[in-house]
CSV table of C-alpha atoms and ligand atoms in Angstrom, one decimal:
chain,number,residue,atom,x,y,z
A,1,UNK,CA,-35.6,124.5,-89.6
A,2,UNK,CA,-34.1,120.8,-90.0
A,3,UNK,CA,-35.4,118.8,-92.4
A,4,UNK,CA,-36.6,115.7,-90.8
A,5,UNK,CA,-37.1,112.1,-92.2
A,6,UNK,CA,-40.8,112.5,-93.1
A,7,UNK,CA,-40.6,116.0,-94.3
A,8,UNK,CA,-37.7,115.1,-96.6
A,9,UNK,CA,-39.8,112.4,-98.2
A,10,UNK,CA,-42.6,114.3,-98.4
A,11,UNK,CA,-40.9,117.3,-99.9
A,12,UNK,CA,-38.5,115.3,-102.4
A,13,UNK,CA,-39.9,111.7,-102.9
A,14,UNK,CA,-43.7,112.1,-103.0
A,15,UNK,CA,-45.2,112.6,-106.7
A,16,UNK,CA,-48.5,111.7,-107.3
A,17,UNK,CA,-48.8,108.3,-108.8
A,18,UNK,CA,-51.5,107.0,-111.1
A,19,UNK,CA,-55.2,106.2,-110.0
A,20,UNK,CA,-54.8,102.5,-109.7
A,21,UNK,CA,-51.8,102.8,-107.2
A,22,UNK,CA,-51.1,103.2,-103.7
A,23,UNK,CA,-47.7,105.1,-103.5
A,24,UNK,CA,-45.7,106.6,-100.7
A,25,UNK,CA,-47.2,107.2,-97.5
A,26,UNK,CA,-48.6,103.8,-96.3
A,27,UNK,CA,-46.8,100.6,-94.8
A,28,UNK,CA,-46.6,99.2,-98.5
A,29,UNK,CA,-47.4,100.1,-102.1
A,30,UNK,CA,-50.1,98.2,-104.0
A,31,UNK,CA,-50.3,98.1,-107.5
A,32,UNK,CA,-51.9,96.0,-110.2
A,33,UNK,CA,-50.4,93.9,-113.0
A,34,UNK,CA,-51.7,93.7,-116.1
A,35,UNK,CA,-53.3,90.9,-117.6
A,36,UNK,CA,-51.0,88.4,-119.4
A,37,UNK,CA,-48.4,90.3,-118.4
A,38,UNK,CA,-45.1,89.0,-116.3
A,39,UNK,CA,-43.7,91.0,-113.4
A,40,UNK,CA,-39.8,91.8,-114.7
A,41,UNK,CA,-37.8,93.0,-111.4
A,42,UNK,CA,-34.5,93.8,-111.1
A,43,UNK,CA,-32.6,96.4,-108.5
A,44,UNK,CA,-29.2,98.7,-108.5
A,45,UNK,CA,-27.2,100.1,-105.8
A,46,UNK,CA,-25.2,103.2,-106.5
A,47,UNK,CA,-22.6,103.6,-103.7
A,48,UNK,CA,-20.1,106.9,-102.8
A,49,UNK,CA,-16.7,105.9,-103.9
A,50,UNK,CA,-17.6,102.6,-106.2
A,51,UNK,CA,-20.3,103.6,-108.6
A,52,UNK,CA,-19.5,107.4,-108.4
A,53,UNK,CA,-17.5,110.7,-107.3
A,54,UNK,CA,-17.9,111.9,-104.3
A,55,UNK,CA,-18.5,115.3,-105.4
A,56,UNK,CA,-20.9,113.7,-108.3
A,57,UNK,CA,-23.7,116.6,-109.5
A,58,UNK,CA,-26.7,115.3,-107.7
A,59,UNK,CA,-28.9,116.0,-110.9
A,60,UNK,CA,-27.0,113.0,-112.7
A,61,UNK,CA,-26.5,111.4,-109.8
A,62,UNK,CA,-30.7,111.2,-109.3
A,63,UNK,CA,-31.0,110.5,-113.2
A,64,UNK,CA,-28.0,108.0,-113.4
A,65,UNK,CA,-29.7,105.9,-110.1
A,66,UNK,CA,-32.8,105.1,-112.3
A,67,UNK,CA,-31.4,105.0,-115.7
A,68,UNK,CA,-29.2,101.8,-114.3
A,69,UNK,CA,-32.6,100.7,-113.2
A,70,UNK,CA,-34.1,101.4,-116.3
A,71,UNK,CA,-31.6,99.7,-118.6
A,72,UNK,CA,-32.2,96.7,-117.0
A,73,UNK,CA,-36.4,96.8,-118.3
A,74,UNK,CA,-34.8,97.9,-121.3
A,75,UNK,CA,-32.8,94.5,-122.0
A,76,UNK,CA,-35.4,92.4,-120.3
A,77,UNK,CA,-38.0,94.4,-123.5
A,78,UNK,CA,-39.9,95.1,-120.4
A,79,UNK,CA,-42.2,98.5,-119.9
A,80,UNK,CA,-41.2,99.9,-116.6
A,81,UNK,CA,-44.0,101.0,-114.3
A,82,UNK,CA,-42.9,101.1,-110.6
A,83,UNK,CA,-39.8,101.7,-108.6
A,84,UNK,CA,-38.8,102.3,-105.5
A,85,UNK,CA,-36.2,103.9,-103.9
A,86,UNK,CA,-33.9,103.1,-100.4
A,87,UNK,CA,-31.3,105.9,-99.9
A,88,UNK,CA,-29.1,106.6,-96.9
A,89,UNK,CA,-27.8,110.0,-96.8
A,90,UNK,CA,-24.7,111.3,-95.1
A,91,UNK,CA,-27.5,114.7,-93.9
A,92,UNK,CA,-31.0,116.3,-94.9
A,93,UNK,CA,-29.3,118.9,-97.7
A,94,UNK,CA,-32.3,120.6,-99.8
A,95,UNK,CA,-29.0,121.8,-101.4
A,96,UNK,CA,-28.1,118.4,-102.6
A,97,UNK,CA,-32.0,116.7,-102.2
A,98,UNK,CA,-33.2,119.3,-104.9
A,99,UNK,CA,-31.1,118.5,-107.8
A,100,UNK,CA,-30.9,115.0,-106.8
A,101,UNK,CA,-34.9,114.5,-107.0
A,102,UNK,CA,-35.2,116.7,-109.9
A,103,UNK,CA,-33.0,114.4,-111.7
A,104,UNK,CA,-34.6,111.3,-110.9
A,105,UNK,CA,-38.2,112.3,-111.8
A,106,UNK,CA,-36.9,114.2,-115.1
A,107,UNK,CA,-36.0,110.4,-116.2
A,108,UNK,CA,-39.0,108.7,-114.2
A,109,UNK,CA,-41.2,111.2,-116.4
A,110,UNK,CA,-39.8,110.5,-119.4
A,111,UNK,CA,-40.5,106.7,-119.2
A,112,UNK,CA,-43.8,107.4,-117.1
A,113,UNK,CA,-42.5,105.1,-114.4
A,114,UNK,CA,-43.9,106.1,-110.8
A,115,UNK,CA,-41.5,105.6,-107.6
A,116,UNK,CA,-44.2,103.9,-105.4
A,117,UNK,CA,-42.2,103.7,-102.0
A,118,UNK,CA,-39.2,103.5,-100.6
A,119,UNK,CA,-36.9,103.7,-97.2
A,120,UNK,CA,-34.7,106.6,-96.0
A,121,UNK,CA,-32.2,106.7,-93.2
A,122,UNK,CA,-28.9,108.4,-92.7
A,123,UNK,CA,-25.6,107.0,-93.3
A,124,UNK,CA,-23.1,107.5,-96.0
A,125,UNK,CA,-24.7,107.8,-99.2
A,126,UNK,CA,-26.1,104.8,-100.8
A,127,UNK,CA,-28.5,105.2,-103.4
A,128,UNK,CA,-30.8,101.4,-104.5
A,129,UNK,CA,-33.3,101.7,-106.7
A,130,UNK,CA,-36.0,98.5,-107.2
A,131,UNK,CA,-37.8,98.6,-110.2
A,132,UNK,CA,-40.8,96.9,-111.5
A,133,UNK,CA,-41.7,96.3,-115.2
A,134,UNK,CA,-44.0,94.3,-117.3
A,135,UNK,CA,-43.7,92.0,-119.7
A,136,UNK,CA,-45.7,90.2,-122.2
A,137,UNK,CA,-45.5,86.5,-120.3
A,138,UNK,CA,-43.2,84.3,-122.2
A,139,UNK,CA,-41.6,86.9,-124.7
A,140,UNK,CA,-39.2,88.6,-122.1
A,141,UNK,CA,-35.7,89.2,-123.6
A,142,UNK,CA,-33.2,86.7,-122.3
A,143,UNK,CA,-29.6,85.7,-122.4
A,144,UNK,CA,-30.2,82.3,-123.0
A,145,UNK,CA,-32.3,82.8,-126.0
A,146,UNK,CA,-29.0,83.1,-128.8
A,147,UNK,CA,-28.9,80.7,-131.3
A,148,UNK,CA,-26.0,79.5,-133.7
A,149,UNK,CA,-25.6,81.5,-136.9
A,150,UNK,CA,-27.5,84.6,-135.2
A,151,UNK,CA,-26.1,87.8,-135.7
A,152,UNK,CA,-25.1,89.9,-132.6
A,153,UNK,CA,-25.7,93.4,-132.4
A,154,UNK,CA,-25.1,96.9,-130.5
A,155,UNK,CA,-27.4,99.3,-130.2
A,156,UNK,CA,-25.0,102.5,-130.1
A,157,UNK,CA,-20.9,103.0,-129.9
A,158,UNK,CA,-19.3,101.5,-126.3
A,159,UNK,CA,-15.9,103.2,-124.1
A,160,UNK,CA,-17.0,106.6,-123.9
A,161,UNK,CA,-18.2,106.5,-120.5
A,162,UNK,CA,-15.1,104.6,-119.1
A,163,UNK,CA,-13.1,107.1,-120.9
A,164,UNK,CA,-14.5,109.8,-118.8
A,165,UNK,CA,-13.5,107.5,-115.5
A,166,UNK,CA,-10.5,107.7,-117.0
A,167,UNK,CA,-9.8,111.6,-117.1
A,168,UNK,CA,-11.7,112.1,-113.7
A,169,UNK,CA,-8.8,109.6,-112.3
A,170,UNK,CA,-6.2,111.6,-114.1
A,171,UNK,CA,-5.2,108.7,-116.0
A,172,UNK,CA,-5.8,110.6,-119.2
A,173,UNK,CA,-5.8,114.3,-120.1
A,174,UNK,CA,-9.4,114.8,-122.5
A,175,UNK,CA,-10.0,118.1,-124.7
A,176,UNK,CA,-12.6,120.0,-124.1
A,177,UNK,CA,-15.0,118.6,-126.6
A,178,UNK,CA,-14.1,114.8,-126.2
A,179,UNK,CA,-14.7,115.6,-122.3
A,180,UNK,CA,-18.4,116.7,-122.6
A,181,UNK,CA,-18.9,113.8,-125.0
A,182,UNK,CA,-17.5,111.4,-122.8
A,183,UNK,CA,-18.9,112.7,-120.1
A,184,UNK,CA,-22.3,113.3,-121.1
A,185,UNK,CA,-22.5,109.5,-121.7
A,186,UNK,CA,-21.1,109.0,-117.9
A,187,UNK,CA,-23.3,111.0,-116.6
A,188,UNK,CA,-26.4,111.3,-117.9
A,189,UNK,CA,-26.8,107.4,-120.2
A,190,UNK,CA,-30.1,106.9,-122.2
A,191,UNK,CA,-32.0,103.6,-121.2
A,192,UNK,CA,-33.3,101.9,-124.5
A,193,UNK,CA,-36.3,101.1,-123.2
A,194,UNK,CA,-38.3,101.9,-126.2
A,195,UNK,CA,-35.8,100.0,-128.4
A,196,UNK,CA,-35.7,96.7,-125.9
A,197,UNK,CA,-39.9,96.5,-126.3
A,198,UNK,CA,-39.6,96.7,-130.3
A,199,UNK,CA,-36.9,93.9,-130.3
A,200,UNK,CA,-39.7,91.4,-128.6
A,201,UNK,CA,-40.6,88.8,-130.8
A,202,UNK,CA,-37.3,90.5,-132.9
A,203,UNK,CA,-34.4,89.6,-130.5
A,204,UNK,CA,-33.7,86.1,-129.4
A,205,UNK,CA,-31.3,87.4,-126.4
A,206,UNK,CA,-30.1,90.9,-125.1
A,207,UNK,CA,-27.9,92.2,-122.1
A,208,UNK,CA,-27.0,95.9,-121.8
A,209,UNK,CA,-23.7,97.0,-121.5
A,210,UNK,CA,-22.8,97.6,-117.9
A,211,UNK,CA,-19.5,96.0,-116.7
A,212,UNK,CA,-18.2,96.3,-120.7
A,213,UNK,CA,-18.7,95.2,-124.1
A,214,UNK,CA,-17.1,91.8,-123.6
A,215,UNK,CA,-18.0,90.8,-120.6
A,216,UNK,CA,-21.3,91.7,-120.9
A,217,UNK,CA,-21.5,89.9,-123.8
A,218,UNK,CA,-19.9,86.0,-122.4
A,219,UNK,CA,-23.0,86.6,-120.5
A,220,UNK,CA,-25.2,85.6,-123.5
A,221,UNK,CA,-22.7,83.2,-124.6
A,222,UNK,CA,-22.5,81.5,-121.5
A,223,UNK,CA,-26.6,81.2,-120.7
A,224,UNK,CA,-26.6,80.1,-124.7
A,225,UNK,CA,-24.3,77.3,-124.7
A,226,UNK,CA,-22.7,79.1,-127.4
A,227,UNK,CA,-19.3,81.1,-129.1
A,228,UNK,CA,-20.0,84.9,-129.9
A,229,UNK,CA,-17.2,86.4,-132.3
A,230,UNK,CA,-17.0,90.5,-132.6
A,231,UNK,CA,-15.6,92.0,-135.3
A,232,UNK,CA,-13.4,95.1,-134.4
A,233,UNK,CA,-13.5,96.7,-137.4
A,234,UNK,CA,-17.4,96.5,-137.2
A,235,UNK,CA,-17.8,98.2,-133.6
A,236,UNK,CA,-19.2,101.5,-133.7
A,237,UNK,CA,-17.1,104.2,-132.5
A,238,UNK,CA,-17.9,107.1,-130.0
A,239,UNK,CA,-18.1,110.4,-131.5
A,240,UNK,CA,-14.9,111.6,-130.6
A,241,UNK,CA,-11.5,112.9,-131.7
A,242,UNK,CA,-9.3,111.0,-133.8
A,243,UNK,CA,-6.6,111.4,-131.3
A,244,UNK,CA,-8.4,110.0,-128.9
A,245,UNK,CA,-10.0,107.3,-131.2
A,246,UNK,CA,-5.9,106.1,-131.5
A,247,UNK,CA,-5.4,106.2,-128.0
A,248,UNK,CA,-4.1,102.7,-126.8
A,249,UNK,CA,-6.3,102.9,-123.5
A,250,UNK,CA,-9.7,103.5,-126.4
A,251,UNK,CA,-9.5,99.8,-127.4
A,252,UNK,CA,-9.4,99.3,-123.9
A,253,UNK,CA,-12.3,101.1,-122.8
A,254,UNK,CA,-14.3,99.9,-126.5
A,255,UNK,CA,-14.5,96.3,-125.1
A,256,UNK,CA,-14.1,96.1,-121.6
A,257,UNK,CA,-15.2,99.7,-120.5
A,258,UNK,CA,-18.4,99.7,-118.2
A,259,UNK,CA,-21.3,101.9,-117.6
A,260,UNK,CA,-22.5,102.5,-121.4
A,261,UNK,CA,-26.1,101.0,-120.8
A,262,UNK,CA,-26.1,100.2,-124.8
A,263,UNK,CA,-27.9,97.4,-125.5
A,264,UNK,CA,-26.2,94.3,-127.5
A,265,UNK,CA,-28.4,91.3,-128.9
A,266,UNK,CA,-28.7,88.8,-131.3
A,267,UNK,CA,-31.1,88.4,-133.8
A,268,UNK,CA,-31.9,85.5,-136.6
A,269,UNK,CA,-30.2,86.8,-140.3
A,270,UNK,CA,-33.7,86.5,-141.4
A,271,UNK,CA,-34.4,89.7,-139.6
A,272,UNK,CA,-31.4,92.1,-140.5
A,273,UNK,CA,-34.0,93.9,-142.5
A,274,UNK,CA,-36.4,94.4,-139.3
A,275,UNK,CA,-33.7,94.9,-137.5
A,276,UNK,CA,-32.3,98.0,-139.6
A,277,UNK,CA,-35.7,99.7,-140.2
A,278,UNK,CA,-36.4,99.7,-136.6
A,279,UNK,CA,-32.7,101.8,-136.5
A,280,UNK,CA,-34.2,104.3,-138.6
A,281,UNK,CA,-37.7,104.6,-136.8
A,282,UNK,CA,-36.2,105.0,-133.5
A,283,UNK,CA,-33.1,107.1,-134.7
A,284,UNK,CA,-30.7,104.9,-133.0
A,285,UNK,CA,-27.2,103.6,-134.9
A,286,UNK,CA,-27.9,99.6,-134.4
A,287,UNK,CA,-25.0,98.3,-135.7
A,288,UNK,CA,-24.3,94.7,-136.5
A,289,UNK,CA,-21.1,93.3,-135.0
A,290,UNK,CA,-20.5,90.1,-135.2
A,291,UNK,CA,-22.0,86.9,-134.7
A,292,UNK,CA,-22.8,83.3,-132.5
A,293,UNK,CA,-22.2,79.9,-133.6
A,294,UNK,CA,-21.3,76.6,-131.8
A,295,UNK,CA,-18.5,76.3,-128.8
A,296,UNK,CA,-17.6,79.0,-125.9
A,297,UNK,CA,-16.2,82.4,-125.3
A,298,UNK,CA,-16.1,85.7,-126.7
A,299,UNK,CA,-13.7,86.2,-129.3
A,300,UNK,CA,-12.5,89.5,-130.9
A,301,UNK,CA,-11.6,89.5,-134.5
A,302,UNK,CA,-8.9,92.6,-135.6
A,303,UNK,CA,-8.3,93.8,-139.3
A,304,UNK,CA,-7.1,90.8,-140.7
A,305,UNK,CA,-9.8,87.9,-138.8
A,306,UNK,CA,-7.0,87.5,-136.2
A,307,UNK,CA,-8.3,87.4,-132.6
A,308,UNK,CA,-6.7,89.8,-130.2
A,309,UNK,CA,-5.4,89.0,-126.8
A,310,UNK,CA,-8.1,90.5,-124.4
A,311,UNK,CA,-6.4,91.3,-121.4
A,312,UNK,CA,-9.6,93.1,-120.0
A,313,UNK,CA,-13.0,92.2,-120.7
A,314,UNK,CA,-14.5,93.9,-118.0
A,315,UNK,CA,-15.2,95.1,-114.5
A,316,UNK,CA,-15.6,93.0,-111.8
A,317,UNK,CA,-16.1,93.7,-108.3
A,318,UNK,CA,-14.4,91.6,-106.1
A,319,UNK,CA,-12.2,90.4,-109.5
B,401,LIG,P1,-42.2,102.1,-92.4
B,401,LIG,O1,-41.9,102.7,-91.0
B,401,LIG,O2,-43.5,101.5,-92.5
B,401,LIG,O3,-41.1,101.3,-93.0
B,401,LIG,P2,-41.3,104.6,-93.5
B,401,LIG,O4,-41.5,105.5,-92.4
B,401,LIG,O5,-39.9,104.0,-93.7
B,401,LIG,O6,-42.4,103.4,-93.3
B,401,LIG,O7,-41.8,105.2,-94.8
B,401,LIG,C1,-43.0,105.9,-94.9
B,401,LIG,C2,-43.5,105.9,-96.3
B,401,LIG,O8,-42.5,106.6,-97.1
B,401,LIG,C3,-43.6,104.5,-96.9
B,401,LIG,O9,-44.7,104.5,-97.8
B,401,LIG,C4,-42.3,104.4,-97.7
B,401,LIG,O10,-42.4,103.5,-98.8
B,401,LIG,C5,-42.0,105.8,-98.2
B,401,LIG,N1,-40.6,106.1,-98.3
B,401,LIG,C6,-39.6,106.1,-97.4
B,401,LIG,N2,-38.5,106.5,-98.0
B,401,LIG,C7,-38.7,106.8,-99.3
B,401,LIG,C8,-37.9,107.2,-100.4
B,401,LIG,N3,-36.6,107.5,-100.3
B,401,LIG,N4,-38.5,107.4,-101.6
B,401,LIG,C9,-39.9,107.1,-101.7
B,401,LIG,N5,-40.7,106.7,-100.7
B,401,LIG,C10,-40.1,106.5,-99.5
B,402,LIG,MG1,-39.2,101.9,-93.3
């Protein structure tokens, strides 16, 4: 028997949500904010042929929609809490549904975020996710909260995911084990949610690292009025082969590469010391890599303090 619309969100898209909410299955969720708490929203579009493969394993695909979401809380220091989902889908596959919803709720679970509502119609496939998070009002992480002299930092190694673009274009031939690594990172990123709530009150601006390292990170120059300066030398490096690691496209994908969903941020010296036991409660390498000061631009230092000639900071849509 077909699936039809209902069914499909009944089967795949209706978890129970907690007490004080009213999820799926009316004309509009309600839900409650919590007291001194600002609403942090944000929203990600996933589309067939730009954001992934066609032939992209549903499971990542469904954990990859909401991880993008997710990353966004995660930079903003915000808990998530509620999301919804609008898909159009190309036909009713419990083939493809399956997978895909499994995917999404193994990551939704994780974070205890509930997906509250939604819209489904068919159409080639188009997957936007609208989350909703909280924040403690007035301590949200911004990008225009940098100051001169702060340190900037990264919360794990960037270019791994672009390299796996990369060898799924054919533009590079990975070994086995750099191709699961890279992959892996692709596919299935980590959000650091849990990381971007400690760095409240820590942090004086954060971004995460979708459209690459560089780019990402004139973001919080710009909306500071400021200079940042990286350090190549100090950039943490993707576990991966040294072969690779000397690859000319690695630099490449290191700075400009997209779709890590690392987060990079800038902190006051005075809290290095916070800053680096937080890396050791949460298990995560935060790695300080350069710094901001007074004028414009990102700048990249090599070896010897020279800055490099960025040819590529980044992806840009319609660039
Ligand atoms: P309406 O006709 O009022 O727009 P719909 O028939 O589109 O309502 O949706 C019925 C219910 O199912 C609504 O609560 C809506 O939020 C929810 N919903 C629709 N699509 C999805 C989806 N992909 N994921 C989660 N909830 C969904
Ligand atoms: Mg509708």
């Amino acid at each position: 028997m077909a699936l039809d619309e209902f069914d499909l969100i009944r089967r795949y898209f209706t978890r129970a949500t907690p007490a004080a909410v009213l999820g799926v299955g009316d004309d509009a969720a309600l839900v409650a904010p919590s007291a001194g708490r600002q609403l942090a929203i944000s929203a990600d579009m996933l589309l067939e042929g730009r954001h992934f493969f066609a032939d992209t394993d549903p499971y990542a695909l469904g954990w990859k929609a909401l991880a993008v979401n997710l990353s966004d809380m995660a930079a903003m220091g915000a808990q998530p809490r509620w999301f919804t989902l609008c898909i159009a889908l190309p036909k009713a596959d419990p083939a493809w549904l399956a997978p895909f919803s499994e995917g999404l709720f193994a990551l939704a679970d994780q974070y205890g975020v509930a997906l509250i509502g939604g819209d489904t119609t068919a159409g080639p496939l188009n997957i936007a996710i609208q989350i909703i998070g909280e924040v403690e009002a007035g301590l949200a992480l911004r990008r225009d909260g940098a100051q001169a002299g702060d340190d900037i930092w990264l919360s794990g190694p960037t270019g791994a995911a672009a390299m796996a673009v990369r060898h799924r274009y054919g533009r590079l031939q990975l070994a086995d084990a750099d191709l699961a690594y890279c992959a892996a990172r692709l596919d299935r990123p980590q959000p650091r949610v849990t990381l971007g709530r400690r760095l409240l009150g820590l942090a004086s601006a954060a971004i995460d690292i979708s459209d690459g390292l560089v780019a990402d990170l004139a973001h919080i120059a710009r909306r500071s009025g400021l200079a940042a300066t990286l350090n190549l030398l100090d950039l943490p490096q993707p576990a991966l082969s040294d072969e690779v690691l000397a690859l000319p496209d690695f630099d490449v994908c290191l700075l400009a590469g997209g779709d890590d969903y690392e987060l990079c941020f800038t902190a006051a010296p005075a809290q290095r010391a916070a800053v680096q036991a937080l890396a050791s409660e949460l298990k995560l390498p935060l790695c300080r890599v350069g710094s901001m000061a007074a004028g414009q631009g990102v700048q990249v230092l090599d070896a010897v303090g020279q800055p490099l000639a960025l040819a590529q900071t980044g992806f840009n849509h319609f660039a």
